[in-house]
């Protein structure tokens, strides 16, 4: 018996409304397609809703976050439009146990750079294809994912990627120019699990690809921490051994 994971898929939803090419691929927005992929693979074990930048409080109200177990994040040209108080709120929720899946250009979001504590900058180039290698096949996020697969059209993201050393690395990508990139990285911050997954440039249909959908769905399950007693860091507790006199 497993519990139902409550997922909120956050999308900046700007390219899709400003750029015909992107709109043709994602007419309802990338967030809608990402949400469909999660539902496709996780079925009744999840409830998935979406939230976007333009909504009041970017759709991430206290109530929404309190009832979100896992948040996914896609942003790019609107990183600076995300209000600091909302970043504070989401950051706090991650530290207290909400799972977070950061996608593609979300690497430069206020939220991710703050959680990482580094610039999270990287090298990039247009018009390539990406070869994704599973380098940690025993990891839960790699379940059902082939040893290697190709994303036929993709932007190149390459090293050096200025992140802290990931706790676990699940995928490594390579490109035509010989570039490599740590494309699937796991982190823990406070009580929250974080997975960064780099595929997903807005001008290519990456979020329709089965392997990509499978990975995001697996990541939702991995970052999900079942409800458990939270330990408030400000609370003083006594040792279960009780008080004792120190030997002289
Ligand atoms: Zn991109």
mmCIF file of C-alpha atoms and ligand atoms in Angstrom:
data_model
loop_
_atom_site.group_PDB
_atom_site.id
_atom_site.type_symbol
_atom_site.label_atom_id
_atom_site.label_comp_id
_atom_site.label_asym_id
_atom_site.label_seq_id
_atom_site.Cartn_x
_atom_site.Cartn_y
_atom_site.Cartn_z
ATOM 1 C CA UNK A 1 0.000 0.000 0.000
ATOM 2 C CA UNK A 2 1.548 3.223 -1.036
ATOM 3 C CA UNK A 3 0.497 6.733 -0.280
ATOM 4 C CA UNK A 4 -0.665 9.185 -2.885
ATOM 5 C CA UNK A 5 2.008 11.696 -3.847
ATOM 6 C CA UNK A 6 0.716 15.243 -4.295
ATOM 7 C CA UNK A 7 2.704 16.851 -7.103
ATOM 8 C CA UNK A 8 2.714 20.486 -8.209
ATOM 9 C CA UNK A 9 4.272 21.097 -11.627
ATOM 10 C CA UNK A 10 5.501 24.680 -11.835
ATOM 11 C CA UNK A 11 6.094 26.276 -15.212
ATOM 12 C CA UNK A 12 7.132 29.800 -16.009
ATOM 13 C CA UNK A 13 4.868 29.624 -19.123
ATOM 14 C CA UNK A 14 6.341 32.553 -21.026
ATOM 15 C CA UNK A 15 8.040 31.063 -24.125
ATOM 16 C CA UNK A 16 4.885 29.142 -25.027
ATOM 17 C CA UNK A 17 2.880 32.363 -25.224
ATOM 18 C CA UNK A 18 5.555 34.517 -26.844
ATOM 19 C CA UNK A 19 7.079 32.197 -29.426
ATOM 20 C CA UNK A 20 5.082 30.433 -32.161
ATOM 21 C CA UNK A 21 7.586 27.608 -32.495
ATOM 22 C CA UNK A 22 7.349 26.761 -28.817
ATOM 23 C CA UNK A 23 3.573 27.136 -28.834
ATOM 24 C CA UNK A 24 3.323 24.657 -31.705
ATOM 25 C CA UNK A 25 5.135 22.046 -29.615
ATOM 26 C CA UNK A 26 3.525 22.838 -26.268
ATOM 27 C CA UNK A 27 0.154 24.487 -27.023
ATOM 28 C CA UNK A 28 -1.010 24.089 -23.420
ATOM 29 C CA UNK A 29 2.386 24.949 -21.970
ATOM 30 C CA UNK A 30 5.307 22.744 -21.027
ATOM 31 C CA UNK A 31 3.941 22.386 -17.507
ATOM 32 C CA UNK A 32 0.819 20.673 -18.891
ATOM 33 C CA UNK A 33 2.911 18.206 -20.904
ATOM 34 C CA UNK A 34 5.210 17.494 -17.942
ATOM 35 C CA UNK A 35 2.152 16.910 -15.731
ATOM 36 C CA UNK A 36 0.692 14.508 -18.329
ATOM 37 C CA UNK A 37 3.936 12.554 -18.387
ATOM 38 C CA UNK A 38 3.912 12.150 -14.614
ATOM 39 C CA UNK A 39 0.291 10.992 -14.691
ATOM 40 C CA UNK A 40 1.056 8.603 -17.547
ATOM 41 C CA UNK A 41 3.757 6.784 -15.582
ATOM 42 C CA UNK A 42 2.497 7.081 -12.003
ATOM 43 C CA UNK A 43 -1.250 6.800 -12.589
ATOM 44 C CA UNK A 44 -3.359 6.726 -9.468
ATOM 45 C CA UNK A 45 -0.370 6.931 -7.152
ATOM 46 C CA UNK A 46 -0.220 10.688 -7.780
ATOM 47 C CA UNK A 47 -2.415 13.749 -7.904
ATOM 48 C CA UNK A 48 -0.843 16.334 -10.157
ATOM 49 C CA UNK A 49 -1.720 19.998 -10.482
ATOM 50 C CA UNK A 50 0.068 22.840 -12.226
ATOM 51 C CA UNK A 51 1.056 26.372 -11.238
ATOM 52 C CA UNK A 52 2.507 29.228 -13.293
ATOM 53 C CA UNK A 53 4.335 32.494 -12.830
ATOM 54 C CA UNK A 54 1.403 34.747 -13.755
ATOM 55 C CA UNK A 55 -0.915 33.379 -11.065
ATOM 56 C CA UNK A 56 -1.246 35.196 -7.743
ATOM 57 C CA UNK A 57 1.811 34.272 -5.650
ATOM 58 C CA UNK A 58 2.941 32.360 -8.781
ATOM 59 C CA UNK A 59 0.408 29.691 -7.864
ATOM 60 C CA UNK A 60 2.553 28.747 -4.869
ATOM 61 C CA UNK A 61 0.441 29.954 -1.970
ATOM 62 C CA UNK A 62 0.979 28.717 1.573
ATOM 63 C CA UNK A 63 -1.983 26.360 1.105
ATOM 64 C CA UNK A 64 -0.686 24.943 -2.177
ATOM 65 C CA UNK A 65 2.786 24.340 -0.765
ATOM 66 C CA UNK A 66 1.426 22.840 2.452
ATOM 67 C CA UNK A 67 -0.384 20.260 0.325
ATOM 68 C CA UNK A 68 2.517 19.625 -2.069
ATOM 69 C CA UNK A 69 4.796 16.637 -1.489
ATOM 70 C CA UNK A 70 6.826 17.140 -4.657
ATOM 71 C CA UNK A 71 7.367 20.283 -6.713
ATOM 72 C CA UNK A 72 8.824 20.292 -10.225
ATOM 73 C CA UNK A 73 10.343 23.507 -11.588
ATOM 74 C CA UNK A 74 10.874 24.749 -15.158
ATOM 75 C CA UNK A 75 11.923 28.368 -15.675
ATOM 76 C CA UNK A 76 14.168 30.310 -18.044
ATOM 77 C CA UNK A 77 13.541 33.894 -19.147
ATOM 78 C CA UNK A 78 11.459 34.740 -16.095
ATOM 79 C CA UNK A 79 13.807 33.740 -13.260
ATOM 80 C CA UNK A 80 14.105 37.380 -12.149
ATOM 81 C CA UNK A 81 10.303 37.752 -12.098
ATOM 82 C CA UNK A 82 9.902 35.183 -9.333
ATOM 83 C CA UNK A 83 9.293 37.101 -6.103
ATOM 84 C CA UNK A 84 11.894 36.628 -3.392
ATOM 85 C CA UNK A 85 9.252 35.940 -0.764
ATOM 86 C CA UNK A 86 7.945 33.022 -2.832
ATOM 87 C CA UNK A 87 11.495 31.721 -3.237
ATOM 88 C CA UNK A 88 11.897 31.947 0.559
ATOM 89 C CA UNK A 89 8.670 30.025 1.043
ATOM 90 C CA UNK A 90 9.549 27.237 -1.397
ATOM 91 C CA UNK A 91 13.110 27.044 -0.053
ATOM 92 C CA UNK A 92 11.765 26.566 3.483
ATOM 93 C CA UNK A 93 9.448 23.811 2.297
ATOM 94 C CA UNK A 94 12.304 21.964 0.628
ATOM 95 C CA UNK A 95 14.385 22.156 3.814
ATOM 96 C CA UNK A 96 11.469 20.768 5.781
ATOM 97 C CA UNK A 97 11.011 17.794 3.466
ATOM 98 C CA UNK A 98 9.199 18.707 0.240
ATOM 99 C CA UNK A 99 10.794 16.957 -2.740
ATOM 100 C CA UNK A 100 12.033 19.091 -5.638
ATOM 101 C CA UNK A 101 12.714 18.182 -9.266
ATOM 102 C CA UNK A 102 14.494 20.979 -11.147
ATOM 103 C CA UNK A 103 14.393 20.756 -14.935
ATOM 104 C CA UNK A 104 16.694 22.090 -17.669
ATOM 105 C CA UNK A 105 17.134 25.898 -17.489
ATOM 106 C CA UNK A 106 15.827 25.804 -13.925
ATOM 107 C CA UNK A 107 19.541 25.475 -13.104
ATOM 108 C CA UNK A 108 19.665 29.292 -12.990
ATOM 109 C CA UNK A 109 16.478 29.794 -10.987
ATOM 110 C CA UNK A 110 16.716 31.759 -7.757
ATOM 111 C CA UNK A 111 15.496 28.659 -5.943
ATOM 112 C CA UNK A 112 18.076 26.199 -7.284
ATOM 113 C CA UNK A 113 21.097 28.509 -7.012
ATOM 114 C CA UNK A 114 20.120 29.305 -3.455
ATOM 115 C CA UNK A 115 19.778 25.639 -2.541
ATOM 116 C CA UNK A 116 23.117 24.843 -4.177
ATOM 117 C CA UNK A 117 25.031 27.875 -2.925
ATOM 118 C CA UNK A 118 27.013 28.125 -6.184
ATOM 119 C CA UNK A 119 26.515 29.934 -9.504
ATOM 120 C CA UNK A 120 25.121 26.814 -11.265
ATOM 121 C CA UNK A 121 26.473 28.217 -14.530
ATOM 122 C CA UNK A 122 27.294 25.916 -17.445
ATOM 123 C CA UNK A 123 28.297 25.922 -21.127
ATOM 124 C CA UNK A 124 25.602 25.743 -23.787
ATOM 125 C CA UNK A 125 25.107 25.677 -27.522
ATOM 126 C CA UNK A 126 22.088 25.360 -29.823
ATOM 127 C CA UNK A 127 21.167 22.576 -32.215
ATOM 128 C CA UNK A 128 22.653 19.316 -31.078
ATOM 129 C CA UNK A 129 21.476 15.866 -30.134
ATOM 130 C CA UNK A 130 21.974 14.490 -26.630
ATOM 131 C CA UNK A 131 23.106 10.991 -25.706
ATOM 132 C CA UNK A 132 22.012 10.199 -22.148
ATOM 133 C CA UNK A 133 24.012 7.466 -20.398
ATOM 134 C CA UNK A 134 22.673 5.734 -17.300
ATOM 135 C CA UNK A 135 25.711 5.599 -15.046
ATOM 136 C CA UNK A 136 23.963 4.439 -11.860
ATOM 137 C CA UNK A 137 21.641 1.662 -13.091
ATOM 138 C CA UNK A 138 20.785 0.488 -9.565
ATOM 139 C CA UNK A 139 19.417 3.871 -8.569
ATOM 140 C CA UNK A 140 15.598 4.160 -8.199
ATOM 141 C CA UNK A 141 15.533 7.035 -10.723
ATOM 142 C CA UNK A 142 17.077 4.733 -13.351
ATOM 143 C CA UNK A 143 14.397 2.054 -12.976
ATOM 144 C CA UNK A 144 13.088 1.082 -16.422
ATOM 145 C CA UNK A 145 15.483 3.469 -18.168
ATOM 146 C CA UNK A 146 17.719 1.966 -20.877
ATOM 147 C CA UNK A 147 21.520 1.968 -20.467
ATOM 148 C CA UNK A 148 21.708 4.699 -23.109
ATOM 149 C CA UNK A 149 19.183 6.668 -25.157
ATOM 150 C CA UNK A 150 19.250 9.538 -27.625
ATOM 151 C CA UNK A 151 17.295 12.782 -27.561
ATOM 152 C CA UNK A 152 17.306 13.566 -31.314
ATOM 153 C CA UNK A 153 17.089 17.349 -30.963
ATOM 154 C CA UNK A 154 18.402 19.149 -27.934
ATOM 155 C CA UNK A 155 20.380 22.118 -26.767
ATOM 156 C CA UNK A 156 23.905 21.250 -25.596
ATOM 157 C CA UNK A 157 24.564 21.705 -21.890
ATOM 158 C CA UNK A 158 28.216 21.069 -21.056
ATOM 159 C CA UNK A 159 30.750 21.108 -18.251
ATOM 160 C CA UNK A 160 31.899 22.826 -16.299
ATOM 161 C CA UNK A 161 28.579 22.889 -14.447
ATOM 162 C CA UNK A 162 29.187 24.902 -11.285
ATOM 163 C CA UNK A 163 27.274 22.858 -8.720
ATOM 164 C CA UNK A 164 28.440 21.255 -5.482
ATOM 165 C CA UNK A 165 29.437 17.615 -5.879
ATOM 166 C CA UNK A 166 26.108 15.756 -6.191
ATOM 167 C CA UNK A 167 25.371 13.172 -3.513
ATOM 168 C CA UNK A 168 24.613 10.747 -6.328
ATOM 169 C CA UNK A 169 24.985 11.004 -10.085
ATOM 170 C CA UNK A 170 22.498 8.982 -12.127
ATOM 171 C CA UNK A 171 22.901 10.229 -15.714
ATOM 172 C CA UNK A 172 25.748 11.627 -17.767
ATOM 173 C CA UNK A 173 25.169 13.131 -21.220
ATOM 174 C CA UNK A 174 27.418 13.578 -24.238
ATOM 175 C CA UNK A 175 27.088 15.708 -27.360
ATOM 176 C CA UNK A 176 28.456 15.993 -30.904
ATOM 177 C CA UNK A 177 31.217 18.353 -29.902
ATOM 178 C CA UNK A 178 32.515 15.787 -27.410
ATOM 179 C CA UNK A 179 31.098 17.769 -24.499
ATOM 180 C CA UNK A 180 29.891 15.902 -21.435
ATOM 181 C CA UNK A 181 27.407 17.002 -18.791
ATOM 182 C CA UNK A 182 26.213 15.708 -15.426
ATOM 183 C CA UNK A 183 22.572 15.544 -16.529
ATOM 184 C CA UNK A 184 20.975 13.712 -13.584
ATOM 185 C CA UNK A 185 22.131 14.792 -10.123
ATOM 186 C CA UNK A 186 20.791 14.034 -6.631
ATOM 187 C CA UNK A 187 21.156 16.313 -3.625
ATOM 188 C CA UNK A 188 19.761 16.500 -0.098
ATOM 189 C CA UNK A 189 19.199 19.849 1.582
ATOM 190 C CA UNK A 190 17.835 19.751 5.124
ATOM 191 C CA UNK A 191 15.165 17.031 5.017
ATOM 192 C CA UNK A 192 14.407 17.589 1.343
ATOM 193 C CA UNK A 193 15.579 15.577 -1.624
ATOM 194 C CA UNK A 194 16.413 17.365 -4.866
ATOM 195 C CA UNK A 195 16.915 15.937 -8.349
ATOM 196 C CA UNK A 196 18.262 18.047 -11.203
ATOM 197 C CA UNK A 197 17.600 16.754 -14.734
ATOM 198 C CA UNK A 198 18.936 18.782 -17.645
ATOM 199 C CA UNK A 199 17.046 17.638 -20.806
ATOM 200 C CA UNK A 200 14.108 19.831 -21.831
ATOM 201 C CA UNK A 201 14.863 22.817 -24.076
ATOM 202 C CA UNK A 202 11.638 24.635 -24.985
ATOM 203 C CA UNK A 203 12.040 24.513 -28.786
ATOM 204 C CA UNK A 204 12.240 20.703 -28.910
ATOM 205 C CA UNK A 205 9.578 18.130 -27.939
ATOM 206 C CA UNK A 206 11.746 16.592 -25.202
ATOM 207 C CA UNK A 207 8.970 16.243 -22.618
ATOM 208 C CA UNK A 208 7.019 13.912 -24.918
ATOM 209 C CA UNK A 209 9.869 11.396 -25.087
ATOM 210 C CA UNK A 210 9.105 8.201 -23.125
ATOM 211 C CA UNK A 211 12.543 7.859 -21.493
ATOM 212 C CA UNK A 212 12.427 11.462 -20.297
ATOM 213 C CA UNK A 213 8.919 11.022 -18.918
ATOM 214 C CA UNK A 214 9.970 7.838 -17.155
ATOM 215 C CA UNK A 215 12.936 9.582 -15.528
ATOM 216 C CA UNK A 216 10.859 12.528 -14.307
ATOM 217 C CA UNK A 217 8.223 10.145 -12.911
ATOM 218 C CA UNK A 218 10.904 8.078 -11.158
ATOM 219 C CA UNK A 219 12.414 11.268 -9.786
ATOM 220 C CA UNK A 220 9.045 12.336 -8.374
ATOM 221 C CA UNK A 221 8.928 9.050 -6.473
ATOM 222 C CA UNK A 222 12.537 9.320 -5.308
ATOM 223 C CA UNK A 223 12.348 12.888 -3.984
ATOM 224 C CA UNK A 224 9.088 12.112 -2.215
ATOM 225 C CA UNK A 225 9.634 11.667 1.469
ATOM 226 C CA UNK A 226 6.695 9.916 3.110
ATOM 227 C CA UNK A 227 5.164 11.985 5.902
ATOM 228 C CA UNK A 228 7.198 11.449 9.038
ATOM 229 C CA UNK A 229 7.668 13.339 12.273
ATOM 230 C CA UNK A 230 9.598 16.481 11.519
ATOM 231 C CA UNK A 231 12.257 17.553 13.941
ATOM 232 C CA UNK A 232 12.142 21.268 14.521
ATOM 233 C CA UNK A 233 15.725 22.434 14.654
ATOM 234 C CA UNK A 234 14.861 25.007 17.310
ATOM 235 C CA UNK A 235 13.376 22.476 19.747
ATOM 236 C CA UNK A 236 15.409 21.354 22.741
ATOM 237 C CA UNK A 237 14.909 17.685 23.533
ATOM 238 C CA UNK A 238 16.229 15.517 26.320
ATOM 239 C CA UNK A 239 18.289 12.465 25.587
ATOM 240 C CA UNK A 240 16.254 9.236 25.846
ATOM 241 C CA UNK A 241 18.950 8.089 28.296
ATOM 242 C CA UNK A 242 17.689 10.713 30.721
ATOM 243 C CA UNK A 243 19.748 12.825 33.003
ATOM 244 C CA UNK A 244 22.859 11.284 34.463
ATOM 245 C CA UNK A 245 25.688 12.412 36.597
ATOM 246 C CA UNK A 246 28.940 12.805 34.824
ATOM 247 C CA UNK A 247 31.738 10.771 36.339
ATOM 248 C CA UNK A 248 34.299 12.868 38.041
HETATM 249 ZN ZN1 LIG B 1 17.233 25.618 -23.052
#
